[in-house]
Amino acid sequence: MQKIHNLSKNQKIIFDLIDKSGGPMKAYSILFNVQKKGIKAPLQVYRALDKLVEIGKIHKIESRNAFIACQNSSCQVSKATAFSICESCENVSEISNSKLSKYLSNFSDNSGMKYSKYNLEFFGLCKKCKSK
Amino acid sequence: MQKIHNLSKNQKIIFDLIDKSGGPMKAYSILFNVQKKGIKAPLQVYRALDKLVEIGKIHKIESRNAFIACQNSSCQVSKATAFSICESCENVSEISNSKLSKYLSNFSDNSGMKYSKYNLEFFGLCKKCKSK
DNA sequence: TAACAGTATGTAATAATATAACATTTACAA
DNA sequence: TTGTAAATGTTATATTATTACATACTGTTA
Ligand SMILES: [Zn+2]
Ligand SMILES: [Zn+2]
Ligand SMILES: [Zn+2]
Ligand SMILES: [Zn+2]
């Protein structure tokens, strides 16, 4: 049973923008794009982003300081994320591979640490960029 | 056969500082600490950090915007990194687990993408923080 | 309904992280 | 010694993110 999150006005504006863009967006680029909708300040953007990340509607691509809509319908909370990133064209996609996620979710070592969350970023060249 | 990198003056000062600290350090904290050694500007720090990352002497903890000395003697180039991060005390350690690194280095999916690099960050509570 | 708590918003200022541009110097091999 | 790559120094600026404070909205319960 999972909680339904009704997005607030600003959250919805910002989620829709990121979702429609189809790729990662940076916070100040988001800000620029939503100013005509009345969102004027960085903090308004960051607050919405924080919430959207918290509920798993978007993820932060840490190596790029950018935010992407969740492409994995089962990813309700951002506790186990994996991305592939093309170092040439900067295309990003969310990897949804159940073997990988099982392997990582069950990973443990002898450090005595209990892992509750992970983020994995793969880098390389995408199909298009490889063939250039 | 691997290339020996002789660190330059600034690179050595900054690597030694990070290495001795035993944990992740942020760029401006590094700057503050090396000002007495004549390194006065952010760019001097970032240039040394870039080089040290490139040759694998340090790694960037992306989720924390911080830099840590490589704790894995065999990690000459930063192409395959994994860390465990305590969300309470912010302790970070580099995971060196050959099964994990083999699994990730060999990972491929049907995206047609060839992965040449990855970075994985695990989050949780360390032993000490768990028992509090 | 009224009171309350939790969440969201608005606004200004500022902090923290990182890079651009340009001039100069050093290391080192051909 | 001369060419070249790497490193340094310096100033300014760009980019990313948070603090602080005031106000408003949403839903629950007395
Ligand atoms: Zn997702
Ligand atoms: Zn590409
Ligand atoms: Zn390492
Ligand atoms: Zn801890």
mmCIF file of C-alpha atoms (C1' of nucleotides) and ligand atoms in Angstrom:
data_model
loop_
_atom_site.group_PDB
_atom_site.id
_atom_site.type_symbol
_atom_site.label_atom_id
_atom_site.label_comp_id
_atom_site.label_asym_id
_atom_site.label_seq_id
_atom_site.Cartn_x
_atom_site.Cartn_y
_atom_site.Cartn_z
ATOM 1 C CA MET A 1 0.000 0.000 0.000
ATOM 2 C CA GLN A 2 1.601 3.183 -1.049
ATOM 3 C CA LYS A 3 0.929 6.768 -0.283
ATOM 4 C CA ILE A 4 -0.417 8.955 -3.054
ATOM 5 C CA HIS A 5 1.289 12.275 -3.204
ATOM 6 C CA ASN A 6 -0.792 15.105 -4.507
ATOM 7 C CA LEU A 7 1.634 17.575 -5.882
ATOM 8 C CA SER A 8 1.260 21.193 -4.912
ATOM 9 C CA LYS A 9 1.107 23.924 -7.510
ATOM 10 C CA ASN A 10 4.830 24.628 -7.715
ATOM 11 C CA GLN A 11 5.716 20.971 -7.467
ATOM 12 C CA LYS A 12 3.416 20.173 -10.364
ATOM 13 C CA ILE A 13 4.731 22.965 -12.582
ATOM 14 C CA ILE A 14 8.299 21.882 -11.995
ATOM 15 C CA PHE A 15 7.656 18.172 -12.313
ATOM 16 C CA ASP A 16 5.772 18.649 -15.590
ATOM 17 C CA LEU A 17 8.615 20.710 -17.011
ATOM 18 C CA ILE A 18 11.278 18.137 -16.133
ATOM 19 C CA ASP A 19 9.099 15.259 -17.265
ATOM 20 C CA LYS A 20 8.333 16.842 -20.629
ATOM 21 C CA SER A 21 11.965 17.737 -21.231
ATOM 22 C CA GLY A 22 12.748 14.024 -21.294
ATOM 23 C CA GLY A 23 16.221 14.520 -19.908
ATOM 24 C CA PRO A 24 18.108 15.957 -16.992
ATOM 25 C CA MET A 25 17.545 19.614 -16.173
ATOM 26 C CA LYS A 26 19.580 21.930 -13.998
ATOM 27 C CA ALA A 27 17.971 23.962 -11.274
ATOM 28 C CA TYR A 28 18.607 27.379 -12.755
ATOM 29 C CA SER A 29 17.483 26.264 -16.167
ATOM 30 C CA ILE A 30 14.269 25.097 -14.528
ATOM 31 C CA LEU A 31 13.987 28.461 -12.804
ATOM 32 C CA PHE A 32 14.386 30.292 -16.100
ATOM 33 C CA ASN A 33 11.694 28.137 -17.684
ATOM 34 C CA VAL A 34 9.107 28.598 -14.956
ATOM 35 C CA GLN A 35 9.473 32.316 -14.379
ATOM 36 C CA LYS A 36 6.572 33.011 -16.706
ATOM 37 C CA LYS A 37 4.465 30.827 -14.402
ATOM 38 C CA GLY A 38 5.261 33.001 -11.416
ATOM 39 C CA ILE A 39 8.064 31.044 -9.830
ATOM 40 C CA LYS A 40 10.670 33.707 -9.379
ATOM 41 C CA ALA A 41 13.237 32.579 -6.856
ATOM 42 C CA PRO A 42 15.794 29.755 -6.657
ATOM 43 C CA LEU A 43 14.428 28.648 -3.320
ATOM 44 C CA GLN A 44 11.018 27.980 -4.781
ATOM 45 C CA VAL A 45 12.648 25.679 -7.289
ATOM 46 C CA TYR A 46 14.884 23.936 -4.778
ATOM 47 C CA ARG A 47 12.009 23.353 -2.388
ATOM 48 C CA ALA A 48 9.954 21.696 -5.075
ATOM 49 C CA LEU A 49 12.949 19.667 -6.229
ATOM 50 C CA ASP A 50 13.647 18.473 -2.689
ATOM 51 C CA LYS A 51 10.106 17.264 -2.279
ATOM 52 C CA LEU A 52 9.974 15.612 -5.702
ATOM 53 C CA VAL A 53 13.224 13.790 -4.967
ATOM 54 C CA GLU A 54 11.912 12.735 -1.568
ATOM 55 C CA ILE A 55 8.814 11.119 -3.014
ATOM 56 C CA GLY A 56 10.693 9.566 -5.925
ATOM 57 C CA LYS A 57 9.098 11.488 -8.807
ATOM 58 C CA ILE A 58 12.498 12.779 -9.870
ATOM 59 C CA HIS A 59 16.090 11.836 -9.150
ATOM 60 C CA LYS A 60 19.212 13.907 -8.853
ATOM 61 C CA ILE A 61 22.074 13.023 -11.154
ATOM 62 C CA GLU A 62 24.786 13.795 -8.656
ATOM 63 C CA SER A 63 27.691 13.979 -11.063
ATOM 64 C CA ARG A 64 25.838 16.555 -13.136
ATOM 65 C CA ASN A 65 23.908 18.542 -10.551
ATOM 66 C CA ALA A 66 20.816 17.895 -12.592
ATOM 67 C CA PHE A 67 17.374 16.411 -12.072
ATOM 68 C CA ILE A 68 15.556 13.866 -14.195
ATOM 69 C CA ALA A 69 12.022 12.489 -14.040
ATOM 70 C CA CYS A 70 11.790 8.924 -12.782
ATOM 71 C CA GLN A 71 11.612 6.631 -15.772
ATOM 72 C CA ASN A 72 10.819 3.579 -13.723
ATOM 73 C CA SER A 73 7.178 3.291 -12.759
ATOM 74 C CA SER A 74 7.990 1.138 -9.761
ATOM 75 C CA CYS A 75 10.465 3.604 -8.318
ATOM 76 C CA GLN A 76 8.267 5.246 -5.719
ATOM 77 C CA VAL A 77 11.015 6.279 -3.432
ATOM 78 C CA SER A 78 14.529 7.191 -4.435
ATOM 79 C CA LYS A 79 16.373 4.564 -2.465
ATOM 80 C CA ALA A 80 17.885 2.536 -5.232
ATOM 81 C CA THR A 81 18.841 4.376 -8.377
ATOM 82 C CA ALA A 82 21.082 3.605 -11.319
ATOM 83 C CA PHE A 83 21.788 5.696 -14.373
ATOM 84 C CA SER A 84 23.727 5.495 -17.585
ATOM 85 C CA ILE A 85 25.329 8.706 -18.715
ATOM 86 C CA CYS A 86 26.885 9.392 -22.096
ATOM 87 C CA GLU A 87 30.022 11.438 -21.596
ATOM 88 C CA SER A 88 29.782 12.841 -25.077
ATOM 89 C CA CYS A 89 26.178 13.937 -25.591
ATOM 90 C CA GLU A 90 25.236 13.909 -21.900
ATOM 91 C CA ASN A 91 22.201 11.762 -22.547
ATOM 92 C CA VAL A 92 21.037 10.143 -19.312
ATOM 93 C CA SER A 93 18.742 7.216 -18.771
ATOM 94 C CA GLU A 94 17.583 5.418 -15.706
ATOM 95 C CA ILE A 95 18.599 1.774 -15.629
ATOM 96 C CA SER A 96 15.913 -0.565 -14.472
ATOM 97 C CA ASN A 97 17.426 -3.981 -14.231
ATOM 98 C CA SER A 98 16.052 -6.225 -11.561
ATOM 99 C CA LYS A 99 19.182 -8.353 -11.280
ATOM 100 C CA LEU A 100 21.298 -5.277 -10.737
ATOM 101 C CA SER A 101 18.933 -3.771 -8.212
ATOM 102 C CA LYS A 102 18.639 -7.054 -6.324
ATOM 103 C CA TYR A 103 22.385 -7.456 -6.296
ATOM 104 C CA LEU A 104 22.931 -3.956 -4.952
ATOM 105 C CA SER A 105 20.042 -3.946 -2.513
ATOM 106 C CA ASN A 106 21.367 -7.136 -0.973
ATOM 107 C CA PHE A 107 24.966 -6.064 -0.988
ATOM 108 C CA SER A 108 26.738 -6.135 2.303
ATOM 109 C CA ASP A 109 30.344 -6.233 3.354
ATOM 110 C CA ASN A 110 32.190 -6.743 6.592
ATOM 111 C CA SER A 111 32.057 -3.104 7.629
ATOM 112 C CA GLY A 112 29.093 -3.669 9.906
ATOM 113 C CA MET A 113 27.190 -1.091 7.989
ATOM 114 C CA LYS A 114 23.583 -1.576 6.987
ATOM 115 C CA TYR A 115 22.922 -0.009 3.612
ATOM 116 C CA SER A 116 19.493 1.459 3.114
ATOM 117 C CA LYS A 117 20.067 3.356 -0.080
ATOM 118 C CA TYR A 118 22.366 3.540 -3.071
ATOM 119 C CA ASN A 119 23.015 5.551 -6.180
ATOM 120 C CA LEU A 120 24.985 4.215 -9.120
ATOM 121 C CA GLU A 121 26.130 6.159 -12.155
ATOM 122 C CA PHE A 122 27.622 4.423 -15.177
ATOM 123 C CA PHE A 123 29.547 6.455 -17.749
ATOM 124 C CA GLY A 124 30.415 5.707 -21.323
ATOM 125 C CA LEU A 125 29.433 6.445 -24.868
ATOM 126 C CA CYS A 126 25.941 5.884 -26.143
ATOM 127 C CA LYS A 127 25.231 4.062 -29.380
ATOM 128 C CA LYS A 128 25.035 7.239 -31.439
ATOM 129 C CA CYS A 129 28.196 8.786 -30.045
ATOM 130 C CA LYS A 130 30.172 5.547 -30.364
ATOM 131 C CA SER A 131 29.537 5.418 -34.100
ATOM 132 C CA LYS A 132 30.837 8.923 -34.759
ATOM 133 C CA MET B 1 53.162 -1.387 -16.409
ATOM 134 C CA GLN B 2 51.844 1.698 -14.848
ATOM 135 C CA LYS B 3 52.801 5.298 -15.095
ATOM 136 C CA ILE B 4 54.331 6.940 -12.076
ATOM 137 C CA HIS B 5 52.921 10.351 -11.461
ATOM 138 C CA ASN B 6 55.245 12.748 -9.801
ATOM 139 C CA LEU B 7 53.044 15.197 -8.063
ATOM 140 C CA SER B 8 53.763 18.861 -8.490
ATOM 141 C CA LYS B 9 54.171 21.166 -5.520
ATOM 142 C CA ASN B 10 50.530 22.187 -5.191
ATOM 143 C CA GLN B 11 49.289 18.704 -5.955
ATOM 144 C CA LYS B 12 51.490 17.279 -3.223
ATOM 145 C CA ILE B 13 50.449 19.836 -0.626
ATOM 146 C CA ILE B 14 46.804 19.191 -1.329
ATOM 147 C CA PHE B 15 47.069 15.432 -1.569
ATOM 148 C CA ASP B 16 48.970 15.240 1.714
ATOM 149 C CA LEU B 17 46.330 17.333 3.440
ATOM 150 C CA ILE B 18 43.450 15.188 2.224
ATOM 151 C CA ASP B 19 45.329 11.983 2.891
ATOM 152 C CA LYS B 20 46.235 12.965 6.448
ATOM 153 C CA SER B 21 42.693 14.088 7.201
ATOM 154 C CA GLY B 22 41.560 10.483 6.728
ATOM 155 C CA GLY B 23 38.148 11.537 5.463
ATOM 156 C CA PRO B 24 36.419 13.551 2.793
ATOM 157 C CA MET B 25 37.342 17.218 2.541
ATOM 158 C CA LYS B 26 35.569 20.023 0.747
ATOM 159 C CA ALA B 27 37.362 22.281 -1.680
ATOM 160 C CA TYR B 28 37.051 25.488 0.319
ATOM 161 C CA SER B 29 38.047 23.760 3.507
ATOM 162 C CA ILE B 30 41.142 22.563 1.677
ATOM 163 C CA LEU B 31 41.743 26.101 0.468
ATOM 164 C CA PHE B 32 41.521 27.453 3.992
ATOM 165 C CA ASN B 33 43.991 24.854 5.220
ATOM 166 C CA VAL B 34 46.626 25.460 2.568
ATOM 167 C CA GLN B 35 46.606 29.236 2.552
ATOM 168 C CA LYS B 36 49.542 29.297 4.921
ATOM 169 C CA LYS B 37 51.448 27.284 2.317
ATOM 170 C CA GLY B 38 50.893 29.945 -0.325
ATOM 171 C CA ILE B 39 47.908 28.497 -2.163
ATOM 172 C CA LYS B 40 45.584 31.458 -2.185
ATOM 173 C CA ALA B 41 42.930 30.967 -4.839
ATOM 174 C CA PRO B 42 40.125 28.452 -5.410
ATOM 175 C CA LEU B 43 41.367 27.715 -8.885
ATOM 176 C CA GLN B 44 44.701 26.527 -7.587
ATOM 177 C CA VAL B 45 42.865 24.040 -5.411
ATOM 178 C CA TYR B 46 40.477 22.897 -8.117
ATOM 179 C CA ARG B 47 43.289 22.404 -10.604
ATOM 180 C CA ALA B 48 45.176 20.185 -8.216
ATOM 181 C CA LEU B 49 41.990 18.311 -7.319
ATOM 182 C CA ASP B 50 41.196 17.720 -10.992
ATOM 183 C CA LYS B 51 44.608 16.255 -11.609
ATOM 184 C CA LEU B 52 44.568 14.116 -8.470
ATOM 185 C CA VAL B 53 41.156 12.741 -9.439
ATOM 186 C CA GLU B 54 42.375 12.078 -12.973
ATOM 187 C CA ILE B 55 45.301 9.981 -11.789
ATOM 188 C CA GLY B 56 43.266 8.204 -9.122
ATOM 189 C CA LYS B 57 45.021 9.515 -6.015
ATOM 190 C CA ILE B 58 41.762 10.953 -4.750
ATOM 191 C CA HIS B 59 38.095 10.481 -5.583
ATOM 192 C CA LYS B 60 35.187 12.865 -5.553
ATOM 193 C CA ILE B 61 32.246 11.928 -3.375
ATOM 194 C CA GLU B 62 29.634 13.330 -5.714
ATOM 195 C CA SER B 63 26.746 13.420 -3.288
ATOM 196 C CA ARG B 64 28.824 15.450 -0.845
ATOM 197 C CA ASN B 65 30.957 17.630 -3.143
ATOM 198 C CA ALA B 66 33.947 16.375 -1.254
ATOM 199 C CA PHE B 67 37.233 14.671 -2.002
ATOM 200 C CA ILE B 68 38.801 11.681 -0.306
ATOM 201 C CA ALA B 69 42.174 10.006 -0.681
ATOM 202 C CA CYS B 70 42.065 6.672 -2.443
ATOM 203 C CA GLN B 71 42.008 3.934 0.167
ATOM 204 C CA ASN B 72 42.558 1.166 -2.315
ATOM 205 C CA SER B 73 46.161 0.674 -3.350
ATOM 206 C CA SER B 74 45.164 -0.902 -6.626
ATOM 207 C CA CYS B 75 42.945 1.976 -7.664
ATOM 208 C CA GLN B 76 45.305 3.788 -9.984
ATOM 209 C CA VAL B 77 42.688 5.409 -12.106
ATOM 210 C CA SER B 78 39.271 6.526 -10.964
ATOM 211 C CA LYS B 79 37.209 4.394 -13.288
ATOM 212 C CA ALA B 80 35.479 2.127 -10.847
ATOM 213 C CA THR B 81 34.673 3.532 -7.461
ATOM 214 C CA ALA B 82 32.355 2.535 -4.653
ATOM 215 C CA PHE B 83 31.825 4.197 -1.322
ATOM 216 C CA SER B 84 29.848 3.704 1.842
ATOM 217 C CA ILE B 85 28.551 6.840 3.452
ATOM 218 C CA CYS B 86 27.047 7.149 6.913
ATOM 219 C CA GLU B 87 24.131 9.539 6.751
ATOM 220 C CA SER B 88 24.464 10.345 10.415
ATOM 221 C CA CYS B 89 28.167 11.017 11.055
ATOM 222 C CA GLU B 90 29.115 11.476 7.392
ATOM 223 C CA ASN B 91 31.928 8.975 7.684
ATOM 224 C CA VAL B 92 32.961 7.761 4.236
ATOM 225 C CA SER B 93 34.962 4.750 3.243
ATOM 226 C CA GLU B 94 35.973 3.315 -0.058
ATOM 227 C CA ILE B 95 34.616 -0.143 -0.688
ATOM 228 C CA SER B 96 37.077 -2.510 -2.209
ATOM 229 C CA ASN B 97 35.252 -5.706 -2.950
ATOM 230 C CA SER B 98 36.432 -7.641 -5.954
ATOM 231 C CA LYS B 99 33.100 -9.384 -6.522
ATOM 232 C CA LEU B 100 31.298 -6.074 -6.583
ATOM 233 C CA SER B 101 33.818 -4.435 -8.873
ATOM 234 C CA LYS B 102 33.813 -7.388 -11.231
ATOM 235 C CA TYR B 103 30.042 -7.427 -11.288
ATOM 236 C CA LEU B 104 29.844 -3.728 -12.087
ATOM 237 C CA SER B 105 32.748 -3.621 -14.517
ATOM 238 C CA ASN B 106 31.139 -6.398 -16.513
ATOM 239 C CA PHE B 107 27.644 -5.005 -16.300
ATOM 240 C CA SER B 108 25.898 -4.419 -19.569
ATOM 241 C CA ASP B 109 22.307 -4.020 -20.560
ATOM 242 C CA ASN B 110 20.463 -3.854 -23.840
ATOM 243 C CA SER B 111 20.944 -0.113 -24.317
ATOM 244 C CA GLY B 112 23.841 -0.618 -26.701
ATOM 245 C CA MET B 113 25.971 1.451 -24.408
ATOM 246 C CA LYS B 114 29.522 0.485 -23.520
ATOM 247 C CA TYR B 115 30.288 1.444 -19.957
ATOM 248 C CA SER B 116 33.840 2.496 -19.271
ATOM 249 C CA LYS B 117 33.424 3.922 -15.815
ATOM 250 C CA TYR B 118 31.128 3.864 -12.803
ATOM 251 C CA ASN B 119 30.660 5.428 -9.427
ATOM 252 C CA LEU B 120 28.544 3.865 -6.714
ATOM 253 C CA GLU B 121 27.553 5.415 -3.411
ATOM 254 C CA PHE B 122 25.891 3.396 -0.664
ATOM 255 C CA PHE B 123 24.152 5.170 2.190
ATOM 256 C CA GLY B 124 23.181 3.976 5.616
ATOM 257 C CA LEU B 125 24.213 4.056 9.229
ATOM 258 C CA CYS B 126 27.632 2.977 10.353
ATOM 259 C CA LYS B 127 28.147 0.629 13.268
ATOM 260 C CA LYS B 128 28.628 3.418 15.795
ATOM 261 C CA CYS B 129 25.634 5.443 14.672
ATOM 262 C CA LYS B 130 23.369 2.402 14.520
ATOM 263 C CA SER B 131 23.950 1.640 18.188
ATOM 264 C CA LYS B 132 22.983 5.106 19.364
ATOM 265 C "C1'" DT C 1 -16.820 26.711 13.553
ATOM 266 C "C1'" DA C 2 -12.432 27.467 15.744
ATOM 267 C "C1'" DA C 3 -8.155 26.137 16.857
ATOM 268 C "C1'" DC C 4 -4.258 23.721 15.571
ATOM 269 C "C1'" DA C 5 -0.510 21.426 13.037
ATOM 270 C "C1'" DG C 6 1.741 20.517 9.048
ATOM 271 C "C1'" DT C 7 2.869 21.798 4.543
ATOM 272 C "C1'" DA C 8 3.630 25.108 1.054
ATOM 273 C "C1'" DT C 9 4.653 29.758 -0.621
ATOM 274 C "C1'" DG C 10 6.937 34.485 -1.241
ATOM 275 C "C1'" DT C 11 10.956 37.416 -0.917
ATOM 276 C "C1'" DA C 12 15.544 39.119 -0.023
ATOM 277 C "C1'" DA C 13 19.981 38.242 1.060
ATOM 278 C "C1'" DT C 14 23.892 35.410 1.159
ATOM 279 C "C1'" DA C 15 26.743 31.145 1.261
ATOM 280 C "C1'" DA C 16 29.083 27.506 -1.063
ATOM 281 C "C1'" DT C 17 30.859 25.423 -5.141
ATOM 282 C "C1'" DA C 18 33.209 25.904 -9.497
ATOM 283 C "C1'" DT C 19 35.033 28.009 -13.880
ATOM 284 C "C1'" DA C 20 36.732 31.652 -17.464
ATOM 285 C "C1'" DA C 21 40.317 34.417 -19.051
ATOM 286 C "C1'" DC C 22 44.802 35.796 -19.278
ATOM 287 C "C1'" DA C 23 49.764 36.132 -18.034
ATOM 288 C "C1'" DT C 24 53.755 33.757 -16.565
ATOM 289 C "C1'" DT C 25 56.779 30.008 -15.168
ATOM 290 C "C1'" DT C 26 58.639 25.374 -14.807
ATOM 291 C "C1'" DA C 27 59.918 20.648 -16.349
ATOM 292 C "C1'" DC C 28 61.816 18.093 -19.601
ATOM 293 C "C1'" DA C 29 62.708 15.974 -23.840
ATOM 294 C "C1'" DA C 30 64.086 16.472 -28.874
ATOM 295 C "C1'" DT D 1 68.343 25.552 -27.197
ATOM 296 C "C1'" DT D 2 64.286 25.498 -28.433
ATOM 297 C "C1'" DG D 3 59.890 23.691 -28.507
ATOM 298 C "C1'" DT D 4 56.055 21.957 -25.919
ATOM 299 C "C1'" DA D 5 53.255 20.289 -22.265
ATOM 300 C "C1'" DA D 6 52.216 20.935 -17.649
ATOM 301 C "C1'" DA D 7 51.801 23.776 -13.791
ATOM 302 C "C1'" DT D 8 51.273 28.189 -11.468
ATOM 303 C "C1'" DG D 9 49.484 32.916 -10.158
ATOM 304 C "C1'" DT D 10 45.820 36.308 -10.132
ATOM 305 C "C1'" DT D 11 41.427 38.572 -10.786
ATOM 306 C "C1'" DA D 12 36.944 38.265 -11.796
ATOM 307 C "C1'" DT D 13 32.788 35.862 -12.420
ATOM 308 C "C1'" DA D 14 29.481 32.013 -13.032
ATOM 309 C "C1'" DT D 15 26.821 28.377 -11.018
ATOM 310 C "C1'" DT D 16 24.647 25.879 -7.394
ATOM 311 C "C1'" DA D 17 22.358 25.971 -2.997
ATOM 312 C "C1'" DT D 18 20.829 27.660 1.677
ATOM 313 C "C1'" DT D 19 19.419 30.939 5.699
ATOM 314 C "C1'" DA D 20 16.152 33.748 7.646
ATOM 315 C "C1'" DC D 21 11.848 35.494 8.145
ATOM 316 C "C1'" DA D 22 7.000 36.458 7.012
ATOM 317 C "C1'" DT D 23 2.711 34.731 5.231
ATOM 318 C "C1'" DA D 24 -0.826 31.561 3.395
ATOM 319 C "C1'" DC D 25 -2.983 27.309 2.475
ATOM 320 C "C1'" DT D 26 -4.801 22.397 3.713
ATOM 321 C "C1'" DG D 27 -6.791 19.149 6.364
ATOM 322 C "C1'" DT D 28 -7.928 17.350 11.085
ATOM 323 C "C1'" DT D 29 -10.086 17.453 15.288
ATOM 324 C "C1'" DA D 30 -12.201 19.676 19.636
HETATM 325 ZN ZN ZN E 1 13.289 6.067 -10.659
HETATM 326 ZN ZN ZN E 2 25.911 10.120 -26.614
HETATM 327 ZN ZN ZN E 3 40.316 4.307 -4.973
HETATM 328 ZN ZN ZN E 4 28.024 7.075 11.465
#
